[in-house]
Coordinates of C-alpha atoms and ligand atoms in Angstrom, one line a residue:
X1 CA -27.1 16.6 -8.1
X2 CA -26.6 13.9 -11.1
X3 CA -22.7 15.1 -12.2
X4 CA -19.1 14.6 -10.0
X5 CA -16.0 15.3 -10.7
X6 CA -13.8 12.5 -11.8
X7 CA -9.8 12.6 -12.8
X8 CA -8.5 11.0 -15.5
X9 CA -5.0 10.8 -16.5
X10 CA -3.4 11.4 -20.0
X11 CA -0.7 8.7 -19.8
X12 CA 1.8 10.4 -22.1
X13 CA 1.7 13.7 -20.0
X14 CA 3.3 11.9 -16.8
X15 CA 1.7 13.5 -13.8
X16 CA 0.8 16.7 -15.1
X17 CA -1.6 14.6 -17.8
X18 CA -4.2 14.3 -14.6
X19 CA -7.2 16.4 -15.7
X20 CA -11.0 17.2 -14.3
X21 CA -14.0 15.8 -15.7
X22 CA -17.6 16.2 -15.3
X23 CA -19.4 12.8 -15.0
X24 CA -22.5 11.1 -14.3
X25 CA -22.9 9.4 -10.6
X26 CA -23.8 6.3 -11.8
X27 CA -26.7 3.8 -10.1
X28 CA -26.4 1.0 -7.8
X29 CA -27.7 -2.1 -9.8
X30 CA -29.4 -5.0 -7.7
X31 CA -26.0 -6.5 -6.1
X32 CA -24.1 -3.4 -5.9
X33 CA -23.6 -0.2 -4.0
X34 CA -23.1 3.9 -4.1
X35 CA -20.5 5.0 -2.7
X36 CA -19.2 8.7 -1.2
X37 CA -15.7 8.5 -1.4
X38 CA -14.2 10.6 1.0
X39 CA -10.6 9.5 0.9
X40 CA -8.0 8.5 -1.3
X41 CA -4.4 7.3 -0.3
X42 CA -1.7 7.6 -2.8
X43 CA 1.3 4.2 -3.2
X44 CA 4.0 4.8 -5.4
X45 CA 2.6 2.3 -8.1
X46 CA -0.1 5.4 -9.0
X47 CA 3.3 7.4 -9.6
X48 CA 4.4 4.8 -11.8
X49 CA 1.2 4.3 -13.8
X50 CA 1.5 8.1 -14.0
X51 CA 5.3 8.0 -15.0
X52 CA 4.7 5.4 -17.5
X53 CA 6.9 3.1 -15.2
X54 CA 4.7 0.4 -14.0
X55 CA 5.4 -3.1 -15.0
X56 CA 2.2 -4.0 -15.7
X57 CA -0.3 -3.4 -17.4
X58 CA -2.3 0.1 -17.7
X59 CA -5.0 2.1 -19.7
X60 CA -4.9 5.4 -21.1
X61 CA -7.3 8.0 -19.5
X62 CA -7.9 5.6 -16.4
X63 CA -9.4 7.4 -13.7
X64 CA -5.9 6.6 -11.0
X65 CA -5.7 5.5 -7.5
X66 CA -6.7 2.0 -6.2
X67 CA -7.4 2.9 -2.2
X68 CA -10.1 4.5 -1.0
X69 CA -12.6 4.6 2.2
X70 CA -16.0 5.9 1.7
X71 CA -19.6 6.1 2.8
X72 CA -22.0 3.8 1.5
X73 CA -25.5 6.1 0.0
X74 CA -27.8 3.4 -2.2
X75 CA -27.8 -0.1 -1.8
X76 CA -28.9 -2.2 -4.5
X77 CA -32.1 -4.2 -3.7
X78 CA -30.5 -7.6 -3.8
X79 CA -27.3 -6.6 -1.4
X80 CA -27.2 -8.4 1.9
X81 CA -24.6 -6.8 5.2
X82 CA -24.6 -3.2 4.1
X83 CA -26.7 -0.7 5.1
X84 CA -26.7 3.4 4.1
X85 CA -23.9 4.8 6.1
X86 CA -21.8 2.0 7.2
X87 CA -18.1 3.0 6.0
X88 CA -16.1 0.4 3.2
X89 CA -13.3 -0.2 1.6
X90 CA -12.5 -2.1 -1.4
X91 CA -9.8 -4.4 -1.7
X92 CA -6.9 -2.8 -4.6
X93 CA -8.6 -5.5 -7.5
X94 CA -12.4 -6.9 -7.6
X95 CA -11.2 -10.2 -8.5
X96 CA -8.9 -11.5 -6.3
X97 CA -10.6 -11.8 -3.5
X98 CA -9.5 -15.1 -1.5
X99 CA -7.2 -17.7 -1.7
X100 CA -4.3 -18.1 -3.6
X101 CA -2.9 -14.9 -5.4
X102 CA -4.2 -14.8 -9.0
X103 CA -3.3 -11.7 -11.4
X104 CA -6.6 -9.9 -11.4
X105 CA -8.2 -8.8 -14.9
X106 CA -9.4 -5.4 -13.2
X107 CA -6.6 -3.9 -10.7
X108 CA -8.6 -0.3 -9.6
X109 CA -6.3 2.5 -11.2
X110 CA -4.5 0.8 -13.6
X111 CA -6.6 -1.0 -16.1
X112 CA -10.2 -0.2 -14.3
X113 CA -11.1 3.1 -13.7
X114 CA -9.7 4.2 -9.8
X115 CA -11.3 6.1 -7.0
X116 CA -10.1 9.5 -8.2
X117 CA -13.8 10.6 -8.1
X118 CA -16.5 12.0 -5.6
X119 CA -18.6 8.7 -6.1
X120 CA -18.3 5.1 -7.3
X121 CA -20.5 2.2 -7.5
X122 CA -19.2 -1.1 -6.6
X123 CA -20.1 -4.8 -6.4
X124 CA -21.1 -5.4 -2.3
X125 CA -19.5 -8.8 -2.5
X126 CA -16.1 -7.3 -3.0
X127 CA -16.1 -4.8 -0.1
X128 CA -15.2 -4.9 3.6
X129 CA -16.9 -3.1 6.5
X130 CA -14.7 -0.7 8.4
X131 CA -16.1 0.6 11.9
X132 CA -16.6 3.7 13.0
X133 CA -14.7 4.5 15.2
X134 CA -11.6 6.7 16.1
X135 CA -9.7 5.6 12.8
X136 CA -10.9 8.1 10.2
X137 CA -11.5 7.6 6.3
X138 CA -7.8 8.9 5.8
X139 CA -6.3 6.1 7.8
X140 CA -8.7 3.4 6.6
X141 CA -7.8 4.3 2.9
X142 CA -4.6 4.2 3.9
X143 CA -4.7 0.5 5.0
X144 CA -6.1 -0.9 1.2
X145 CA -3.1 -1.5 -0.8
X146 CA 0.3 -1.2 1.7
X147 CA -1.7 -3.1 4.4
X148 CA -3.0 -5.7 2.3
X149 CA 0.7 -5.9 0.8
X150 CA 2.1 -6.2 4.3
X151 CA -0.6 -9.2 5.8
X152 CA 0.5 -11.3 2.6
X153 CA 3.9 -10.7 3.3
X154 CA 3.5 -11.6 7.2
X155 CA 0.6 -14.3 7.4
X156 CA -0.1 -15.4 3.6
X157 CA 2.8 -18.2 4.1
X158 CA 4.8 -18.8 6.9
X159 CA 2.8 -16.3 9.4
X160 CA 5.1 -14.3 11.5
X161 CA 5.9 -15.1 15.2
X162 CA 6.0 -12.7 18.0
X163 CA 9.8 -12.3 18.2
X164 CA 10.4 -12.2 14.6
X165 CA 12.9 -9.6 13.7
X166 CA 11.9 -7.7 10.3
X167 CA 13.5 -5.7 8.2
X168 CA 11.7 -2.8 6.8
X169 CA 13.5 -0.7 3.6
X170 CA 12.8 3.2 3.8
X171 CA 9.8 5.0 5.2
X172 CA 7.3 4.8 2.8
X173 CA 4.0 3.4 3.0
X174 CA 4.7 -0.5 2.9
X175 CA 7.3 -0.1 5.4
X176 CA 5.7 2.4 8.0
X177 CA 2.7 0.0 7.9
X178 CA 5.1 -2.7 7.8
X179 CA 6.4 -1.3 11.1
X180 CA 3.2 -0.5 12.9
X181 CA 1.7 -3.8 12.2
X182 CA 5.1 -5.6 13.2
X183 CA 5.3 -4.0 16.3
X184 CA 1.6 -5.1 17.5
X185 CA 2.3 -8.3 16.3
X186 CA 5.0 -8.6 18.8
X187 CA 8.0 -8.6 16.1
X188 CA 11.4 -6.2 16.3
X189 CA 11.9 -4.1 14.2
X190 CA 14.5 -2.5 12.1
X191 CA 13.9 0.2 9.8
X192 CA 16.2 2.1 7.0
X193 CA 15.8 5.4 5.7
X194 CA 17.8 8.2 4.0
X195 CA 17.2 10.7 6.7
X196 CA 18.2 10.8 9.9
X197 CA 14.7 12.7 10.8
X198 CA 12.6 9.6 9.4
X199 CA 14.4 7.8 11.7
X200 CA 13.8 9.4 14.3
X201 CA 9.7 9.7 13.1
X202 CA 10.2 5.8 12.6
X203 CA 11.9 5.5 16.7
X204 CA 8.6 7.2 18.0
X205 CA 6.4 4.7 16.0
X206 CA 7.9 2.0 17.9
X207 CA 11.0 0.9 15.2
X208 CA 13.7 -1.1 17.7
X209 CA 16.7 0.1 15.9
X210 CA 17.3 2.4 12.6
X211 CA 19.9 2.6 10.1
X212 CA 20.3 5.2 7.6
X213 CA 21.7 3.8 4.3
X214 CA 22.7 6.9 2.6
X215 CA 25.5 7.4 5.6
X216 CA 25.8 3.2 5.6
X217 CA 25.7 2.2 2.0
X218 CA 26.7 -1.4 3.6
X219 CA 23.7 -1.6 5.8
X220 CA 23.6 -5.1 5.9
X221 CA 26.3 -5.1 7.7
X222 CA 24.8 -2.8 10.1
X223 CA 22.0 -5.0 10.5
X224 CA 24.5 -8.0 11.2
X225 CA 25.9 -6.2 13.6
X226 CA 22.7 -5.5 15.1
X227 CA 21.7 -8.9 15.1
X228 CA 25.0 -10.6 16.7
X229 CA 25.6 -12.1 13.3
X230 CA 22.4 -14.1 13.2
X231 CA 20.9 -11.7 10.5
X232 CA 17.3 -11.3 10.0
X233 CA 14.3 -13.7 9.9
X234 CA 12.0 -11.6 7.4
X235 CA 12.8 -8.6 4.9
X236 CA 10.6 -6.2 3.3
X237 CA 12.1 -5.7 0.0
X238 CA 10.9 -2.6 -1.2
X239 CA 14.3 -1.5 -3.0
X240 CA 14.3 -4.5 -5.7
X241 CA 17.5 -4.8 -7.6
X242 CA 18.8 -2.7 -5.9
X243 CA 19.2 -3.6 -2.6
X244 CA 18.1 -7.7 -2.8
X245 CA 22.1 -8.6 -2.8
X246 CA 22.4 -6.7 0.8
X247 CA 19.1 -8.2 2.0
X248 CA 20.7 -11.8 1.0
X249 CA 23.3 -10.7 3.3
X250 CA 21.7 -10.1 6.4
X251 CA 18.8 -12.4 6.2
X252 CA 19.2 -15.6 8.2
X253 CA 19.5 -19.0 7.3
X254 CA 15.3 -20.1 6.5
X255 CA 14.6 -16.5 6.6
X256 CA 12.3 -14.9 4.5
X257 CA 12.7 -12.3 1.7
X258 CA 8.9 -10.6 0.6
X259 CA 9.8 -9.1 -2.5
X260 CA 7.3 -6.3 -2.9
X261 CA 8.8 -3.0 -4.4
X262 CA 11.1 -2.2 -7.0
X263 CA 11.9 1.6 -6.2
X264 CA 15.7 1.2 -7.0
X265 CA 15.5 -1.0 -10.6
X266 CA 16.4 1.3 -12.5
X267 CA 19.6 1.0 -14.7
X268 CA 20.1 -1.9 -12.2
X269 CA 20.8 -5.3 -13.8
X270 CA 19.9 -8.5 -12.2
X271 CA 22.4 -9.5 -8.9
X272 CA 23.1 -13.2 -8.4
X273 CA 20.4 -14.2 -6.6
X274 CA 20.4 -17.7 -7.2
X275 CA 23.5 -19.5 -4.9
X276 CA 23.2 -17.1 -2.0
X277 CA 19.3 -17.9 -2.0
X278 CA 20.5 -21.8 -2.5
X279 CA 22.9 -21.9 0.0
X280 CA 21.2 -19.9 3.1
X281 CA 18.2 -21.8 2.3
X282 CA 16.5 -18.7 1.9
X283 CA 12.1 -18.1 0.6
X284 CA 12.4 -15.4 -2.1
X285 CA 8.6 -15.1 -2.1
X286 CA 6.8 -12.6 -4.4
X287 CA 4.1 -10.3 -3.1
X288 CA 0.8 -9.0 -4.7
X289 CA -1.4 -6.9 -3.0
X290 CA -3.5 -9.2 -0.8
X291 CA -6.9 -10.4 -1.1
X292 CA -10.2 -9.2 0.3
X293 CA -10.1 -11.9 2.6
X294 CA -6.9 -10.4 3.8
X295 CA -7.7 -7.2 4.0
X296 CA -10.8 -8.3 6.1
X297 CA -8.0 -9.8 8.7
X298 CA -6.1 -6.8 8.9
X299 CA -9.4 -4.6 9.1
X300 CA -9.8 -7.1 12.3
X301 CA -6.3 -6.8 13.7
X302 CA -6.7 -2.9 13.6
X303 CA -9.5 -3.3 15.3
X304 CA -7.8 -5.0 18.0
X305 CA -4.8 -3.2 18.6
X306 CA -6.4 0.1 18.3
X307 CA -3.9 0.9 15.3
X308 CA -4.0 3.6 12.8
X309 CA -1.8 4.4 10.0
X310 CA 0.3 7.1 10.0
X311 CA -0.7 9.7 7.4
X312 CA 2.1 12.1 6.5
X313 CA 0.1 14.8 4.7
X314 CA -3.3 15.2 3.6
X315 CA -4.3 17.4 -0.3
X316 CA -7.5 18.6 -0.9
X317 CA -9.5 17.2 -3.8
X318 CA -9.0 19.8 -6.5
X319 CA -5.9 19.1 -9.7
X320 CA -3.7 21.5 -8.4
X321 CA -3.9 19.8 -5.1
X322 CA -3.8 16.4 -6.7
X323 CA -0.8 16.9 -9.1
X324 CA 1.0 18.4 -5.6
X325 CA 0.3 15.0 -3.5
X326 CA 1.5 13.0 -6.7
X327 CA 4.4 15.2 -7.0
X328 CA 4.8 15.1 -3.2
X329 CA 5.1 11.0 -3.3
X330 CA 7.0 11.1 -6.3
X331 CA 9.7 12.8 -4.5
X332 CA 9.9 10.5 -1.9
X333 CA 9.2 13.6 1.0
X334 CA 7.1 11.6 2.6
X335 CA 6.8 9.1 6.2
X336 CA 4.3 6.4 5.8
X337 CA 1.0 7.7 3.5
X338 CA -0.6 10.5 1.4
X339 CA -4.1 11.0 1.2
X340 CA -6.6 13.0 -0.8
X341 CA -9.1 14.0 1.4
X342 CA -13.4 14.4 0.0
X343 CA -15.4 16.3 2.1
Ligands
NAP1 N1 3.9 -6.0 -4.9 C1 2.8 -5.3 -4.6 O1 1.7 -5.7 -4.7 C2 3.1 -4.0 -4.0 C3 2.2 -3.3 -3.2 C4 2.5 -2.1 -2.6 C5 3.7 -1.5 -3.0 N2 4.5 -2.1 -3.8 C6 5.8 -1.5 -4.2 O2 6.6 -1.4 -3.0 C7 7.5 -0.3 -3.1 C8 7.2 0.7 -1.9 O3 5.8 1.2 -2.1 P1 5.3 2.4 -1.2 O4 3.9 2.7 -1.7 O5 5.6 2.2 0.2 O6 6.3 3.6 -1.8 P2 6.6 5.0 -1.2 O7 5.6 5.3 -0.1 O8 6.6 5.9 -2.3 O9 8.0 4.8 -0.5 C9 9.1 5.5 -1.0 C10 10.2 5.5 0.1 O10 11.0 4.3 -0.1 C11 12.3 4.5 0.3 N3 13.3 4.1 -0.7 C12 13.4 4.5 -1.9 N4 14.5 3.9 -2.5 C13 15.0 3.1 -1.5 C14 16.2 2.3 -1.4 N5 17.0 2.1 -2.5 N6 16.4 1.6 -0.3 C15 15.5 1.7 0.8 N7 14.5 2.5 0.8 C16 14.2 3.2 -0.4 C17 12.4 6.0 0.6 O11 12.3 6.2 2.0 P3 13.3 7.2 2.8 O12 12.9 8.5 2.3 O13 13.0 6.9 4.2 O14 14.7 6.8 2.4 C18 11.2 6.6 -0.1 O15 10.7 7.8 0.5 C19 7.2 0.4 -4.5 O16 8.1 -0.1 -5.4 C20 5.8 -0.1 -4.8 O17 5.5 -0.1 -6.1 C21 4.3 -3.3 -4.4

C-alpha cells in the first residue's frame, strides 16, 4: 500500500470545509520516523482553526489536529532510542522543545500540516516514548496538548505543592486533566461546570467540591465561601475575559492565575485587571502548550500514578465521523476529551 487518507480543511467552510484526500505515505529520511497513527484527540483550538476563530496564526487546507499517539513502522538509519513498535507521541509544535516557551514556527494543525491522517513521518528527536501498558493510544493522545498545557501551568514556574487548592473552569479537556493530575499531585480541587451531571462526573474523578456557574453566576463567591475566605492559591483560566474578574476575586493573596483559554472572549471587552492583580499581589502568567521536555515529565508522572485521561467519546476515522466529533466539541457536550480512533 503506497496511498492514506489524509483530511484537509477548507478554512472558509468552518467545520464542514474538512474533506478526504488520497495521499502518498511518505519515507522516513535518516533522522526521522513512520508513524501509524492510531489516535487523534480533538482541543477546542482545532474548533477554532476550523471556525476561523483562533488567534493565531493558521493555513488554508492544513491537514488539523495537533495530538496524536501512534506506532512507530520505519526508522530512519541514523535514529537512535526507537525501535519498530514502540508507541510515541509528539509534543503540539516540533520546535519548542525545552526550556523557556518560544512561539514555535510549526504548531501541528495550524500552520503545519496535523495528524488528521493514517501515517506521518516525523523527526525522532522531537518525540517521546509512551509504554505499553494499560493506557491505550486514545488516552495517550489525549495527554499531548491539555496535559502539556496543564504541567506548564503546575510545575513550569512556581511548581504546585501538595495541598494546593486549584481552581479548574468547566469540564473540558484542560480542566478534567487539570483535575486528574491535581488530585495525584496531592492538590484540592474545585471544579465548575454548567451541568449539574458534569459535576457529578467531575465528584467521581476525585473533584473536592463543585460549583455550577450557570445556577451561581457569582461563583467566586462560592469558592470564597468554600475556602473560609482565604480564596484560592491557583486558577485554571480557561474562560478568558470572561470570567478573569471573578477569578481575581477568589484567588488568594500570591496566588496564581494560568491563563490558558479564552472560551468566553467573545463580545467581551477587556476587565480591569491591572489594580486587583496589583494589589493582591497576584502572577497573571500566560500558558503555551508545554514543551517536549514537559510532556516527557508528565508521560513519567502518568506512569507513576497509574493515571489515564478520561475520554468522553470516541469517532471513527471516516468525514462523517470526523465533522460529528468536531461538531460534538464545538458544542461543548463533552467531559474531559474526544478522540478519533485508527484502527
Ligand atoms: N494556551 C494554550 O496553549 C492552550 C492549550 C490548551 C487549551 N487552551 C485553551 O483553553 C480553553 C479550554 O480548552 P479545552 O480543549 O479544554 O476546551 P474544551 O474541551 O472544548 O472545553 C469546553 C468546556 O469549557 C467549559 N466552559 C465554556 N465556557 C465556560 C465559561 N465561561 N466558564 C467556565 N467554563 C466554561 C464548558 O464546560 P461545562 O460544559 O462543564 O460548562 C465547555 O464544555 C480553550 O480556550 C483552549 O483554546 C489553550
Amino acid at each position: 500500500m503506497s496511498t492514506q487518507t489524509v483530511f484537509r480543511i477548507t478554512l472558509k467552510d468552518g467545520i464542514d470545509g474538512i474533506q478526504a484526500f488520497n495521499e502518498p505515505i511518505p519515507k522516513a529520511g535518516q533522522y526521522e520516523v513512520l508513524i501509524k497513527i492510531r489516535s487523534v484527540a480533538l482541543n477546542y483550538r482545532d474548533i477554532a482553526i476550523a471556525n476561523s476563530t483562533y488567534p493565531l496564526p493558521t493555513k488554508d487546507q492544513v491537514i488539523p489536529t495537533s495530538d496524536m499517539a501512534g506506532e512507530i513502522l520505519e526508522v530512519g538509519e541514523h535514529v537512535d532510542g526507537f525501535s519498530v513498535g514502540d508507541w510515541v507521541i509528539p509534543p503540539v509544535t516540533a520546535d519548542y522543545l525545552y526550556g523557556p516557551f518560544k512561539e514555535g514556527v510549526d504548531a501541528y494543525g495550524s500552520v503545519a500540516d496535523g495528524m488528521l491522517r493514517e501515517y506521518v513521518v516525523l523527526p525522532a528527536h522531537i518525540l517521546v516514548k509512551v509504554p505499553k501498558s494499560n493506557i491505550n493510544f486514545n488516552q495517550w493522545a489525549s495527554v499531548v496538548g491539555t496535559g502539556s498545557t496543564i504541567w506548564n501551568a503546575y510545575y513550569g514556574n512556581t511548581p504546585l505543592k501538595p495541598g494546593d487548592t486549584i481552581l479548574l473552569q468547566g469540564t473540558g479537556g484542560v480542566s478534567i486533566t487539570g483535575l486528574v493530575v491535581a488530585k495525584a499531585a496531592g492538590a484540592k480541587t474545585i471544579i465548575t461546570s454548567s451541568s449539574d451531571e458534569k459535576l457529578e462526573y467531575a465528584k467521581s474523578l476525585g473533584a473536592d467540591y463543585t460549583i455550577n456557574y450557570k445556577t451561581h453566576p457569582d461563583w467566586a463567591a462560592e469558592v470564597l465561601r468554600i475556602t473560609d475566605g482565604r480564596g484560592v492559591d491557583h486558577v485554571i483560566e480557561n474562560g478568558g475575559l470572561g470570567t478573569v474578574e471573578q477569578s481575581l476575586e477568589c484567588v488568594k493573596e500570591s496566588g496564581i492565575i494560568s491563563l490558558i483559554g479564552f472560551l468566553s472572549n467573545e463580545g467581551k471587552s477587556q476587565p480591569d485587571m491591572l489594580m486587583p492583580a496589583l494589589i493582591k499581589a497576584v502572577m497573571l502568567r500566560g500558558i503555551r502548550a508545554g514543551s517536549k521536555q514537559q510532556l516527557e515529565e508528565l508521560v513519567r508522572f502518568i506512569g507513576k500514578h497509574n493515571l489515564s485521561m478520561p475520554v468522553d467519546k470516541t469517532f471513527g476515522y471516516h468525514r462523517e465521523d470526523i465533522v460529528a466529533a468536531f461538531k460534538y466539541v464545538a458544542a461543548g457536550k463533552h467531559i474531559g476529551k474526544v478522540c478519533i480512533s485508527l484502527n
